[in-house]
Coordinates of C-alpha atoms and ligand atoms in Angstrom, one line a residue:
M1 CA -12.8 10.7 1.8
Q2 CA -14.0 8.1 4.4
V3 CA -11.8 5.1 5.2
T4 CA -13.5 2.0 6.6
L5 CA -12.3 -1.5 7.6
H6 CA -14.5 -4.5 7.0
T7 CA -14.3 -8.2 7.0
L8 CA -15.3 -10.0 3.6
K9 CA -18.8 -10.7 4.7
D10 CA -19.5 -7.0 5.4
V11 CA -18.6 -5.9 1.8
L12 CA -21.7 -4.3 0.5
P13 CA -23.1 -5.2 -3.0
T14 CA -22.6 -1.4 -3.9
Q15 CA -19.0 -1.5 -3.4
V16 CA -16.8 -2.0 -6.4
L17 CA -14.5 -5.0 -5.9
V18 CA -10.8 -4.5 -6.7
F19 CA -9.1 -7.6 -8.0
V20 CA -5.4 -7.4 -7.6
L21 CA -3.9 -10.3 -9.5
A22 CA -0.4 -11.5 -10.3
K23 CA 0.5 -12.9 -13.7
G24 CA -0.9 -16.4 -14.1
E25 CA -2.9 -16.4 -10.9
S26 CA -6.2 -17.9 -11.2
I27 CA -9.2 -15.4 -10.4
T28 CA -10.9 -18.3 -8.7
R29 CA -8.3 -18.1 -5.9
H30 CA -9.1 -14.6 -5.3
I31 CA -10.3 -13.4 -2.0
F32 CA -13.4 -11.5 -3.6
W33 CA -14.2 -14.6 -5.6
K34 CA -16.5 -15.8 -3.0
K35 CA -18.5 -12.7 -3.3
V36 CA -19.0 -12.7 -7.0
R37 CA -18.9 -16.4 -7.9
V38 CA -22.5 -17.0 -7.7
K39 CA -23.7 -13.7 -8.9
D40 CA -21.7 -12.8 -11.8
Q41 CA -19.7 -15.4 -13.6
S42 CA -18.8 -13.0 -16.3
Y43 CA -15.8 -11.9 -14.3
L44 CA -14.2 -14.8 -15.6
S45 CA -14.8 -14.1 -19.1
L46 CA -12.3 -11.3 -19.2
F47 CA -9.7 -13.8 -18.3
A48 CA -11.0 -16.4 -20.7
K49 CA -10.8 -13.9 -23.5
K50 CA -7.3 -12.9 -22.4
E51 CA -8.5 -9.3 -22.1
F52 CA -6.7 -9.0 -18.9
T53 CA -3.4 -10.7 -18.3
A54 CA -2.3 -9.1 -15.1
E55 CA 0.8 -7.4 -16.3
E56 CA 2.4 -5.0 -13.8
K57 CA 0.5 -1.7 -14.0
E58 CA -2.2 -3.2 -16.2
C59 CA -5.6 -1.7 -15.0
K60 CA -9.1 -2.2 -16.3
V61 CA -12.5 -1.1 -15.3
A62 CA -14.7 -4.0 -16.2
I63 CA -18.5 -3.5 -16.7
L64 CA -20.4 -6.6 -16.1
P65 CA -23.6 -7.5 -17.8
S66 CA -25.4 -6.6 -14.6
G67 CA -24.0 -3.1 -15.0
K68 CA -21.8 -3.6 -11.9
K69 CA -18.2 -2.4 -12.2
A70 CA -15.1 -4.2 -11.1
L71 CA -11.6 -2.9 -11.0
L72 CA -8.9 -5.3 -12.2
I73 CA -5.3 -4.4 -11.6
G74 CA -2.2 -6.5 -12.5
K75 CA 0.9 -7.1 -10.2
G76 CA 3.0 -8.6 -12.9
E77 CA 5.0 -11.5 -11.8
E78 CA 4.7 -12.3 -8.2
K79 CA 8.4 -13.0 -7.7
K80 CA 9.3 -9.5 -8.9
W81 CA 6.7 -7.9 -6.6
N82 CA 8.0 -5.6 -3.9
Y83 CA 7.0 -3.0 -1.3
R84 CA 8.0 -0.1 -3.4
K85 CA 5.7 -1.2 -6.2
M86 CA 2.8 -1.5 -3.5
F87 CA 2.8 2.3 -3.1
L88 CA 2.3 2.9 -6.8
L89 CA -0.3 0.2 -7.0
C90 CA -2.4 1.9 -4.3
R91 CA -2.1 5.1 -6.1
Q92 CA -3.1 3.7 -9.5
I93 CA -6.2 2.1 -8.1
M94 CA -7.4 5.3 -6.6
Q95 CA -6.7 7.3 -9.6
T96 CA -8.3 4.8 -11.9
A97 CA -11.4 4.6 -9.6
K98 CA -11.7 8.4 -9.7
E99 CA -11.5 8.6 -13.4
A100 CA -14.2 5.9 -13.7
K101 CA -16.3 7.8 -11.3
I102 CA -16.3 5.0 -8.8
G103 CA -17.5 6.4 -5.5
C104 CA -16.5 3.5 -3.2
Y105 CA -14.4 0.5 -3.8
A106 CA -13.3 -2.4 -1.6
L107 CA -9.7 -3.5 -1.5
A108 CA -8.4 -6.5 0.3
I109 CA -5.2 -5.6 2.2
S110 CA -3.7 -9.0 1.8
D111 CA -3.9 -8.7 -2.0
V112 CA -1.3 -5.9 -2.0
V113 CA 0.9 -6.8 1.1
S114 CA 2.1 -10.2 2.1
T115 CA 1.5 -9.4 5.8
V116 CA -1.3 -7.4 7.2
T117 CA 0.2 -5.2 9.9
S118 CA -0.6 -1.8 11.3
E119 CA 2.3 -0.3 9.2
T120 CA 0.9 -1.8 6.0
V121 CA -2.6 -0.7 6.7
E122 CA -1.4 2.8 7.5
Q123 CA 0.6 3.1 4.2
I124 CA -2.1 1.8 2.1
V125 CA -4.5 4.4 3.5
A126 CA -1.9 7.2 3.1
Q127 CA -1.0 6.3 -0.4
S128 CA -4.7 6.1 -1.4
L129 CA -5.3 9.5 0.1
I130 CA -2.4 11.2 -1.7
A131 CA -3.4 9.7 -4.9
D132 CA -7.0 11.1 -4.4
Y133 CA -5.6 14.6 -4.1
D134 CA -6.3 17.3 -6.7
F135 CA -5.5 21.1 -6.6
H136 CA -8.7 22.7 -8.0
I137 CA -9.2 25.7 -5.7
Y138 CA -8.5 28.0 -8.6
K139 CA -10.8 26.2 -11.1
K140 CA -14.6 26.5 -11.6
R141 CA -16.4 23.7 -10.1
P142 CA -18.0 21.4 -12.8
Q143 CA -21.7 21.1 -12.6
D144 CA -21.7 17.5 -11.2
G145 CA -18.8 18.2 -8.8
W146 CA -15.1 17.0 -8.9
P147 CA -14.6 13.4 -9.4
Q148 CA -14.1 11.9 -5.9
V149 CA -13.9 8.6 -4.2
E150 CA -16.1 9.0 -1.2
E151 CA -15.2 5.8 0.6
L152 CA -12.3 3.5 0.6
S153 CA -13.2 0.3 2.1
L154 CA -10.5 -2.0 3.2
V155 CA -11.0 -5.6 3.6
V156 CA -9.2 -7.6 6.4
D157 CA -9.6 -11.0 8.2
A158 CA -10.5 -9.4 11.5
V159 CA -11.2 -5.7 12.3
T160 CA -8.9 -5.1 15.3
P161 CA -8.4 -1.9 17.4
E162 CA -4.8 -1.9 16.2
L163 CA -5.8 -1.9 12.6
K164 CA -8.5 0.6 13.2
K165 CA -6.0 2.9 14.7
A166 CA -3.6 2.3 11.8
A167 CA -6.3 3.4 9.4
V168 CA -6.7 6.7 11.4
M169 CA -3.0 7.3 11.4
G170 CA -2.8 6.7 7.6
K171 CA -5.6 9.1 7.2
I172 CA -3.7 11.8 9.2
I173 CA -0.5 11.2 7.2
G174 CA -2.3 11.4 3.8
E175 CA -4.3 14.5 4.8
Q176 CA -1.3 16.3 6.2
V177 CA 0.9 15.5 3.1
N178 CA -2.1 16.8 1.0
G179 CA -2.2 19.9 3.2
A180 CA 1.5 20.6 2.5
R181 CA 0.8 20.1 -1.2
D182 CA -2.1 22.7 -1.0
L183 CA 0.3 25.3 0.5
A184 CA 3.0 24.7 -2.0
N185 CA 0.6 24.7 -5.0
I186 CA -0.8 28.1 -4.2
P187 CA 0.7 30.7 -6.7
G188 CA 3.4 33.0 -5.5
G189 CA 1.2 36.1 -6.0
D190 CA -1.0 34.8 -3.3
M191 CA 1.4 32.7 -1.1
T192 CA 3.3 35.5 0.4
P193 CA 5.4 35.3 3.6
T194 CA 2.3 36.9 5.3
L195 CA -0.1 34.3 4.0
L196 CA 2.3 31.6 5.1
A197 CA 2.5 32.9 8.6
E198 CA -1.3 33.0 8.6
K199 CA -1.6 29.4 7.5
A200 CA 0.9 28.4 10.2
R201 CA -1.1 30.4 12.8
E202 CA -4.3 28.5 11.6
I203 CA -2.8 25.1 12.0
G204 CA -1.3 26.1 15.5
E205 CA -4.8 27.1 16.6
K206 CA -6.5 24.0 15.1
F207 CA -4.2 21.3 16.6
G208 CA -2.9 22.9 19.8
G209 CA 0.4 24.6 19.1
L210 CA 1.8 27.9 20.1
V211 CA 2.7 30.1 17.0
T212 CA 4.8 33.2 17.2
V213 CA 5.5 35.4 14.1
L214 CA 8.4 37.7 14.0
G215 CA 8.0 40.7 11.5
K216 CA 10.7 42.8 10.0
K217 CA 11.2 45.0 13.0
Q218 CA 11.6 42.1 15.4
M219 CA 13.9 40.4 13.1
E220 CA 16.1 43.4 12.9
A221 CA 16.2 43.6 16.7
E222 CA 17.2 39.9 16.8
G223 CA 19.9 40.6 14.2
M224 CA 18.7 38.2 11.5
G225 CA 20.7 39.8 8.9
A226 CA 20.7 36.8 6.6
V227 CA 16.9 36.6 6.2
L228 CA 16.6 40.3 6.0
G229 CA 19.2 40.5 3.3
V230 CA 17.5 38.1 1.1
A231 CA 14.1 39.8 1.7
K232 CA 15.2 43.3 0.7
G233 CA 14.4 43.1 -2.9
S234 CA 10.7 42.4 -2.3
V235 CA 7.9 44.6 -1.3
E236 CA 6.6 41.6 0.9
E237 CA 7.6 41.8 4.4
P238 CA 9.6 38.9 5.6
K239 CA 8.3 36.7 8.5
F240 CA 10.0 34.4 10.8
I241 CA 7.6 31.8 11.9
I242 CA 8.0 29.8 15.2
M243 CA 5.6 26.9 15.9
E244 CA 5.8 25.1 19.3
Y245 CA 4.1 21.9 20.5
S246 CA 4.7 20.5 23.9
G247 CA 3.8 16.8 23.8
G248 CA 6.6 15.8 26.0
E249 CA 7.7 16.7 29.5
Q250 CA 9.0 20.0 30.3
N251 CA 12.5 18.8 30.6
D252 CA 12.5 16.7 27.5
K253 CA 14.7 17.9 24.8
T254 CA 13.2 19.4 21.7
T255 CA 13.1 18.3 18.0
V256 CA 13.4 21.3 15.7
L257 CA 12.2 21.3 12.2
V258 CA 13.4 24.0 9.9
G259 CA 11.7 24.7 6.6
K260 CA 12.8 26.8 3.7
G261 CA 10.0 29.3 3.0
V262 CA 11.0 31.2 -0.1
T263 CA 7.4 32.0 -1.4
F264 CA 8.7 32.9 -4.8
D265 CA 12.3 32.5 -6.1
T266 CA 13.1 34.7 -9.1
G267 CA 16.7 34.3 -8.4
G268 CA 17.1 38.0 -7.3
V269 CA 19.4 40.2 -9.5
N270 CA 21.0 37.0 -10.8
L271 CA 17.7 36.3 -12.3
K272 CA 16.7 32.9 -13.3
P273 CA 16.3 32.2 -17.0
D274 CA 12.8 31.7 -18.4
K275 CA 11.9 28.1 -17.8
A276 CA 13.9 27.8 -14.6
M277 CA 11.6 30.3 -12.8
L278 CA 8.5 28.3 -13.5
G279 CA 7.4 26.3 -10.5
M280 CA 9.3 28.7 -8.1
H281 CA 6.1 29.4 -6.2
M282 CA 6.9 25.9 -4.8
D283 CA 10.1 27.0 -3.3
M284 CA 8.5 27.1 0.1
S285 CA 7.8 23.3 0.0
G286 CA 10.1 22.7 2.8
A287 CA 8.2 25.2 5.0
A288 CA 4.9 23.5 3.8
A289 CA 6.4 20.1 4.8
V290 CA 7.4 21.1 8.2
I291 CA 4.2 22.9 9.0
H292 CA 2.3 19.7 8.2
V293 CA 4.6 17.5 10.0
F294 CA 4.0 19.7 13.0
A295 CA 0.2 19.3 12.4
A296 CA 0.4 15.6 12.0
L297 CA 2.5 15.0 15.1
A298 CA 0.2 17.3 17.1
R299 CA -2.9 15.4 15.8
M300 CA -1.3 12.2 16.6
K301 CA -0.6 13.4 20.2
V302 CA 3.0 12.3 19.8
K303 CA 4.8 12.6 23.2
K304 CA 7.6 14.8 22.1
N305 CA 8.5 18.5 22.2
I306 CA 8.5 19.8 18.6
V307 CA 9.4 23.2 17.2
A308 CA 9.1 24.3 13.6
L309 CA 11.0 27.3 12.4
I310 CA 10.3 28.9 9.0
P311 CA 12.2 31.8 7.6
A312 CA 9.8 33.2 4.9
V313 CA 10.8 35.6 2.2
E314 CA 10.2 36.5 -1.4
N315 CA 13.6 36.5 -3.5
M316 CA 12.9 39.3 -5.9
P317 CA 15.3 41.5 -8.2
G318 CA 14.0 44.8 -6.7
G319 CA 16.0 48.1 -6.7
S320 CA 16.6 47.6 -3.1
G321 CA 17.6 43.9 -3.4
Y322 CA 20.7 42.4 -2.2
R323 CA 23.7 41.9 -4.6
P324 CA 26.4 39.6 -5.6
G325 CA 29.4 40.7 -3.5
D326 CA 27.2 41.9 -0.6
V327 CA 28.2 40.7 2.8
L328 CA 25.4 39.9 5.3
K329 CA 25.8 39.6 9.0
S330 CA 23.9 36.6 10.1
L331 CA 22.3 35.9 13.4
S332 CA 25.3 33.6 14.5
G333 CA 27.6 36.6 14.0
M334 CA 29.3 34.9 11.0
T335 CA 29.3 37.0 7.9
I336 CA 28.0 35.7 4.6
E337 CA 29.5 36.8 1.3
I338 CA 27.0 36.6 -1.4
G339 CA 28.4 34.8 -4.6
H340 CA 25.1 34.5 -6.2
T341 CA 21.7 35.9 -5.2
D342 CA 19.9 32.8 -6.5
A343 CA 21.5 30.7 -3.6
E344 CA 19.1 32.4 -1.3
G345 CA 17.7 29.4 0.5
R346 CA 20.9 28.4 2.4
V347 CA 21.2 32.1 3.4
I348 CA 17.8 32.3 5.1
L349 CA 18.2 28.9 6.7
A350 CA 21.5 30.0 8.3
D351 CA 19.5 32.2 10.6
A352 CA 16.9 29.7 11.3
L353 CA 19.5 27.0 12.1
T354 CA 21.2 29.5 14.4
Y355 CA 17.9 30.3 16.1
A356 CA 17.3 26.5 16.6
K357 CA 19.9 26.6 19.3
R358 CA 17.7 28.3 21.7
F359 CA 15.5 25.3 22.0
N360 CA 18.4 23.2 23.3
P361 CA 17.5 20.7 20.4
E362 CA 18.0 16.9 20.6
K363 CA 17.9 16.9 16.8
V364 CA 17.4 19.4 14.0
F365 CA 16.1 18.6 10.7
D366 CA 15.9 21.1 7.7
V367 CA 13.8 20.6 4.7
A368 CA 14.5 22.7 1.7
T369 CA 14.1 22.9 -2.1
L370 CA 17.7 23.9 -2.0
T371 CA 19.6 23.0 -5.2
G372 CA 19.1 22.1 -8.8
A373 CA 22.3 20.2 -8.4
A374 CA 20.4 17.6 -6.1
M375 CA 18.1 17.0 -8.9
A376 CA 20.8 16.5 -11.4
A377 CA 22.3 14.0 -9.1
L378 CA 19.2 12.0 -8.2
G379 CA 16.6 12.6 -10.7
A380 CA 13.1 13.1 -9.3
R381 CA 12.6 9.9 -7.3
A382 CA 14.5 10.7 -4.1
S383 CA 15.5 13.6 -2.0
A384 CA 19.1 14.1 -0.9
V385 CA 20.1 13.7 2.8
F386 CA 23.2 14.9 4.4
S387 CA 24.3 14.4 8.0
K388 CA 27.4 13.8 10.0
N389 CA 25.4 11.4 12.1
Q390 CA 25.3 7.8 10.3
K391 CA 22.5 6.5 12.6
L392 CA 20.3 9.3 11.6
I393 CA 21.1 8.8 7.9
A394 CA 20.0 5.1 8.4
Q395 CA 16.8 6.1 10.2
L396 CA 16.0 8.6 7.4
K397 CA 16.5 6.0 4.7
D398 CA 14.3 3.4 6.7
A399 CA 11.7 6.1 7.1
G400 CA 11.8 6.9 3.3
E401 CA 11.4 3.1 2.4
A402 CA 8.5 2.8 4.8
S403 CA 6.6 6.0 3.8
G404 CA 7.5 6.0 0.0
D405 CA 9.0 9.4 0.6
F406 CA 12.5 8.2 -0.5
V407 CA 15.9 9.7 0.4
W408 CA 19.4 8.9 -0.6
E409 CA 22.6 10.0 1.1
M410 CA 25.1 12.4 -0.3
P411 CA 28.5 13.3 1.3
L412 CA 29.1 15.9 3.9
W413 CA 32.9 15.5 4.2
D414 CA 35.0 18.1 5.7
E415 CA 37.1 18.5 2.6
Y416 CA 34.2 20.3 0.9
E417 CA 34.5 23.2 3.6
E418 CA 37.3 24.6 1.7
E419 CA 35.0 25.4 -1.2
I420 CA 32.7 27.7 0.7
K421 CA 35.4 29.9 2.4
G422 CA 34.7 33.6 1.8
T423 CA 37.2 36.0 0.4
V424 CA 35.7 39.1 2.2
G425 CA 33.3 37.4 4.5
D426 CA 33.5 34.3 6.8
V427 CA 31.6 32.0 4.4
Q428 CA 30.4 32.3 0.9
N429 CA 26.9 31.1 -0.3
V430 CA 28.1 29.3 -3.4
G431 CA 31.0 26.9 -3.9
K432 CA 34.3 27.8 -5.5
F433 CA 33.9 25.4 -8.4
S434 CA 30.8 26.5 -10.0
G435 CA 28.5 23.8 -11.4
K436 CA 30.4 21.0 -9.3
G437 CA 28.8 19.3 -6.4
G438 CA 26.3 22.1 -5.7
A439 CA 24.1 20.1 -3.5
I440 CA 26.9 19.2 -1.4
T441 CA 28.5 22.8 -1.0
A442 CA 25.0 24.0 -0.2
A443 CA 24.7 21.3 2.6
M444 CA 28.3 22.2 3.8
F445 CA 27.3 25.9 4.0
L446 CA 24.2 24.9 6.2
Y447 CA 26.5 22.8 8.4
Q448 CA 28.5 26.0 9.4
F449 CA 25.5 27.0 11.3
A450 CA 24.4 23.7 12.6
K451 CA 27.6 22.3 14.3
K452 CA 26.3 22.5 17.8
Y453 CA 23.8 19.8 17.5
T454 CA 22.7 16.7 15.8
W455 CA 21.4 17.7 12.5
A456 CA 20.3 16.3 9.1
H457 CA 19.6 18.3 6.0
I458 CA 17.0 17.1 3.5
D459 CA 17.2 18.7 0.0
I460 CA 13.8 18.1 -1.6
A461 CA 14.4 20.0 -4.7
P462 CA 14.5 16.7 -6.7
T463 CA 11.1 15.6 -5.4
M464 CA 9.3 18.9 -5.2
E465 CA 7.2 18.3 -8.1
S466 CA 5.5 15.1 -9.2
I467 CA 6.5 13.4 -12.4
E468 CA 4.5 11.2 -14.8
G469 CA 3.9 7.6 -13.7
Q470 CA 3.9 8.4 -10.0
Y471 CA 0.1 8.5 -10.0
L472 CA 0.1 11.9 -8.3
A473 CA -1.6 15.1 -9.3
K474 CA 0.5 17.6 -11.3
G475 CA 2.4 20.0 -9.1
A476 CA 3.7 19.7 -5.5
T477 CA 4.3 16.3 -3.8
G478 CA 4.6 17.4 -0.2
A479 CA 8.0 15.8 -0.2
G480 CA 9.7 15.5 3.2
C481 CA 6.4 15.5 5.1
A482 CA 5.5 11.8 5.1
L483 CA 9.2 11.1 5.6
L484 CA 9.5 13.1 8.8
I485 CA 6.1 12.0 10.2
Q486 CA 7.2 8.4 9.8
L487 CA 10.5 9.1 11.6
L488 CA 9.1 11.2 14.5
K489 CA 5.7 9.5 15.1
Ligands
BES501 N1 15.1 27.1 -5.3 C1 16.3 26.8 -5.9 C2 16.6 25.4 -6.3 C3 15.5 24.5 -7.0 C4 15.7 24.6 -8.4 C5 14.5 24.0 -6.4 C6 14.8 23.7 -9.1 C7 13.5 23.2 -7.2 C8 13.7 23.2 -8.5 C9 17.5 27.5 -5.3 O1 17.1 28.6 -4.6 C10 18.5 27.8 -6.3 O2 18.2 28.7 -7.1 N2 19.6 27.1 -6.4 C11 20.7 27.4 -7.2 C12 21.9 27.6 -6.6 C13 23.0 28.1 -7.5 C14 22.7 29.5 -7.9 C15 24.3 27.9 -6.6 C16 20.7 26.2 -8.3 O3 20.4 25.1 -7.9 O4 20.8 26.4 -9.4
MN502 MN1 17.4 30.4 -5.8
ZN503 ZN1 15.3 28.9 -4.0

């Protein structure tokens, strides 16, 4: 999809105009009014007949006597309007346009935000792109192709270099979030640790990063007993992916991103029950997010040194699989007592968080579809964040509000450390009080391996999959990707 910026006088007659209206607002005050007033009075008739009352989320494709389409969308009451609703509105417009086979539409930025800034332009572009996304690589292409909006034309008072740049940035964000969704949506039978490593390599080559992939032998030599332990039940070889981008000075500290790369999570011998296993091909969504945060920052030529680390495994209940009660020697030297083979994500992340120390990190972020408990706590509208650093929490929350990739804090208090002490090993991969505070004990487990640097953990299990009413394609959302791009760019 192409994104263009125009002033009102450059809007072409072929473009479908989007009328964003608040309740009670007169259409004659609308910015596009000047364009249609003379030519097509019938826009008015919809209002006159009360066929469109501009309720929030009310959306109509109006076909005028001339045959020309217009898209009418309601904001509801102006005084109840907010920035969060803007994300949904932009997505709804895109999805409606797509369904109505509108190839190109013009949207006035000042209709959806009160101030036209680089940030708002960037977000409108990014949100439109993620709403345009569909995952159809496994489907036969229809004869007339997939419905697609070819051009998003944004109308501003003046086309400035800043706004042009913002549109480009928004495009990068949208494309990379969609890239993360593509990876996460690929079925588990295809998306193996090997394929994930190949995808990371491709991205490294395309955007100027160095990618190193450790295989099983090299991981054994390193002593990554945690990753190797989880991988034992699968015929798929585990991979440890290291991506490096040097946008900063040589002596600058590094930001390390760690992503959970479980390419399919059956639960292991503690097998997941029927429905719980569906969707577990997306258990590498954390990996997908960090790979594409990396790509975005490299494309934006961010002046920072960035490293992405991905432990990639498949969690299978094979005859050679790890068992409850097993003790794994992690890369840190600490031993991990396995209480449950389905709590595999934190185990593989332990080695990656230890490995992160080699880069003398300024900050470390991990992104992981870690716990169903986070989902129970927050529902599907925010990821859970944990950190000992309150400033970082505040920054993450702000980045969430600004990008629409929302997060909410959960506690990481020392008291919880009691709950993950091992009986035989140093730490245990599940909390003592089963079913209680599972997202927190998982975070506390990770913290045992992340004490030497500033760190935040983002549990994206809640937001891994889209829900109805978000105006997103079914499947992976790319959660964590827009959030970290926003924070780090
Ligand atoms: N990958 C799952 C968590 C998950 C569940 C992500 C649903 C997205 C949607 C994780 O590996 C897991 O199985 N966690 C267990 C931990 C438990 C055994 C302590 C969970 O949350 O039930
Ligand atoms: Mn699991
Ligand atoms: Zn998992």
